[in-house]
């Protein structure tokens, strides 16, 4: 969730978050096949328009604030015909704690990248271990820019690019956790 509960009120990540309620910053559905060692992860774009039970047509990320976890579960089930058997909710503080617990997440960057809105700042290409703050900035980045030919260029992939980056981040975080 995009909840800043548990964070210092002066934390830069809380800027502009006053009185907005709690929205689903990221919604992912994980399917674990009990007959194998494989899992699949499906992400829902946060701005996807759906019917939210009891709240009408809205962006899917509003389902949580419309009625809590059960409303989000019902929204996914009713709109996509997929049963949800378990629910996990992580806020920004919890995300940072998870990344800190595994001593950061190594990610490969083919060029410098930044997101002025989230504070992501990767100055050098190559393998960079993202600490808790930069990992959160990376996971939230929807206004990504990359440095090429002496200029910062707008990535332009928005939420769909963010989904791909988040899934790669989760794979790397799981690898890191298993290694530790």
Coordinates of C-alpha atoms in Angstrom, one line a residue:
X1 CA 0.0 0.0 0.0
X2 CA 1.0 3.6 -0.3
X3 CA 0.5 4.0 3.5
X4 CA 3.2 6.1 5.1
X5 CA 2.1 5.0 8.6
X6 CA 5.2 4.2 10.7
X7 CA 7.4 6.5 8.8
X8 CA 8.9 9.7 10.1
X9 CA 6.6 12.6 9.1
X10 CA 9.7 14.4 7.7
X11 CA 10.6 11.4 5.5
X12 CA 10.7 12.6 1.9
X13 CA 8.6 9.7 0.7
X14 CA 5.6 11.2 2.6
X15 CA 5.7 14.4 0.7
X16 CA 2.3 15.1 -0.9
X17 CA 0.6 12.1 0.9
X18 CA -1.5 14.1 3.4
X19 CA -5.2 13.0 3.7
X20 CA -5.2 10.9 0.5
X21 CA -6.3 7.7 2.2
X22 CA -4.6 4.3 1.7
X23 CA -4.5 3.1 -1.9
X24 CA -3.0 0.0 -3.3
X25 CA 0.3 1.1 -4.7
X26 CA 0.9 -2.2 -6.3
X27 CA -1.5 -5.2 -6.8
X28 CA 0.0 -8.6 -7.6
X29 CA -1.6 -12.0 -7.7
X30 CA 0.8 -14.9 -6.9
X31 CA 0.0 -18.4 -8.0
X32 CA 2.0 -21.2 -6.5
X33 CA 1.6 -24.5 -8.1
X34 CA 1.7 -27.1 -5.3
X35 CA 2.7 -29.8 -7.8
X36 CA 5.9 -28.0 -8.8
X37 CA 8.5 -25.5 -7.7
X38 CA 7.2 -22.8 -9.9
X39 CA 5.2 -19.7 -9.2
X40 CA 3.6 -17.1 -11.5
X41 CA 3.1 -13.5 -10.7
X42 CA 0.4 -11.3 -12.3
X43 CA 0.4 -7.6 -11.8
X44 CA -2.6 -5.3 -12.2
X45 CA -2.0 -1.8 -13.5
X46 CA -3.1 0.5 -10.6
X47 CA -5.1 2.8 -13.0
X48 CA -7.1 -0.1 -14.4
X49 CA -10.8 0.8 -14.4
X50 CA -13.0 -1.9 -12.8
X51 CA -16.2 -2.4 -11.0
X52 CA -15.6 -2.2 -7.2
X53 CA -18.3 -4.0 -5.2
X54 CA -20.2 -1.3 -3.3
X55 CA -18.3 1.5 -4.8
X56 CA -19.0 1.5 -8.6
X57 CA -16.5 2.0 -11.4
X58 CA -13.1 3.3 -10.2
X59 CA -9.4 2.6 -10.6
X60 CA -8.5 -0.8 -9.1
X61 CA -6.1 0.9 -6.6
X62 CA -9.1 2.5 -4.9
X63 CA -10.7 -0.8 -3.9
X64 CA -8.6 -1.1 -0.7
X65 CA -9.7 2.4 0.5
X66 CA -13.3 1.7 -0.6
X67 CA -13.7 -1.2 1.8
X68 CA -10.5 -2.8 3.0
X69 CA -8.7 -6.0 2.0
X70 CA -11.9 -8.0 1.5
X71 CA -13.2 -5.4 -1.1
X72 CA -9.9 -5.6 -3.0
X73 CA -10.1 -9.4 -2.9
X74 CA -13.8 -9.3 -4.1
X75 CA -12.8 -6.8 -6.9
X76 CA -10.2 -9.1 -8.2
X77 CA -12.4 -12.2 -8.0
X78 CA -15.5 -10.6 -9.5
X79 CA -13.7 -8.7 -12.3
X80 CA -11.3 -11.4 -13.4
X81 CA -12.9 -14.7 -12.2
X82 CA -9.8 -15.6 -10.1
X83 CA -10.2 -16.8 -6.6
X84 CA -7.9 -15.3 -3.9
X85 CA -7.1 -17.6 -1.1
X86 CA -4.6 -15.6 0.9
X87 CA -3.8 -11.9 1.3
X88 CA -0.6 -10.0 2.2
X89 CA -0.4 -6.3 2.6
X90 CA 2.9 -4.4 2.9
X91 CA 3.2 -0.7 3.4
X92 CA 6.2 1.5 2.7
X93 CA 7.8 0.9 6.1
X94 CA 7.3 -2.8 5.8
X95 CA 8.8 -2.8 2.3
X96 CA 11.9 -1.0 3.6
X97 CA 12.2 -3.4 6.5
X98 CA 12.0 -6.4 4.1
X99 CA 14.8 -4.9 1.9
X100 CA 16.9 -4.1 4.9
X101 CA 16.5 -7.6 6.3
X102 CA 18.3 -9.0 3.2
X103 CA 20.9 -6.2 3.1
X104 CA 19.6 -4.7 -0.1
X105 CA 18.7 -6.0 -3.5
X106 CA 21.3 -6.2 -6.3
X107 CA 20.0 -4.9 -9.6
X108 CA 21.7 -4.4 -13.0
X109 CA 21.2 -1.0 -14.7
X110 CA 22.3 -0.7 -18.3
X111 CA 22.6 3.1 -17.8
X112 CA 22.1 5.7 -15.1
X113 CA 18.4 6.1 -14.1
X114 CA 16.4 8.4 -11.9
X115 CA 12.9 9.3 -11.0
X116 CA 12.5 12.9 -9.6
X117 CA 9.1 12.1 -8.1
X118 CA 10.3 9.1 -6.0
X119 CA 13.9 10.0 -5.4
X120 CA 15.4 7.1 -7.4
X121 CA 19.0 8.1 -8.2
X122 CA 21.2 5.5 -9.9
X123 CA 24.2 7.4 -11.2
X124 CA 26.3 4.6 -12.7
X125 CA 25.5 1.7 -15.0
X126 CA 26.2 -1.8 -13.7
X127 CA 25.2 -3.8 -10.7
X128 CA 23.9 -1.7 -7.9
X129 CA 22.7 -3.0 -4.6
X130 CA 19.6 -0.9 -3.8
X131 CA 19.3 -0.1 -0.1
X132 CA 15.8 0.2 1.5
X133 CA 15.3 3.8 0.4
X134 CA 16.4 3.4 -3.2
X135 CA 14.6 0.1 -3.5
X136 CA 11.3 1.8 -2.5
X137 CA 12.0 4.6 -4.9
X138 CA 12.7 2.1 -7.7
X139 CA 9.6 0.0 -7.0
X140 CA 7.4 3.2 -7.0
X141 CA 9.0 4.8 -10.1
X142 CA 6.5 5.7 -12.8
X143 CA 8.3 8.8 -14.1
X144 CA 11.6 7.1 -14.9
X145 CA 14.3 8.9 -16.8
X146 CA 17.5 7.5 -18.1
X147 CA 20.8 9.2 -19.1
X148 CA 21.8 8.8 -22.7
X149 CA 24.0 10.9 -25.0
X150 CA 24.6 13.5 -22.4
X151 CA 20.9 14.1 -21.6
X152 CA 18.2 12.8 -19.3
X153 CA 15.5 11.1 -21.4
X154 CA 12.0 10.3 -20.4
X155 CA 11.3 6.6 -20.2
X156 CA 7.6 7.0 -21.1
X157 CA 6.6 3.5 -20.1
X158 CA 4.7 4.7 -17.0
X159 CA 2.9 2.1 -14.9
X160 CA 3.4 -0.7 -17.4
X161 CA 7.2 -0.2 -17.3
X162 CA 7.0 0.0 -13.5
X163 CA 5.2 -3.4 -13.4
X164 CA 8.0 -5.0 -15.4
X165 CA 10.6 -3.5 -13.1
X166 CA 8.7 -4.5 -10.0
X167 CA 8.5 -8.1 -11.2
X168 CA 12.3 -8.2 -11.9
X169 CA 12.9 -6.6 -8.5
X170 CA 10.8 -9.3 -6.8
X171 CA 12.8 -12.1 -8.6
X172 CA 16.1 -10.5 -7.5
X173 CA 14.8 -10.0 -3.9
X174 CA 13.7 -13.6 -3.7
X175 CA 17.1 -14.7 -5.0
X176 CA 18.9 -12.6 -2.4
X177 CA 16.7 -13.9 0.4
X178 CA 17.4 -17.5 -0.6
X179 CA 21.1 -16.8 -0.9
X180 CA 21.1 -15.3 2.6

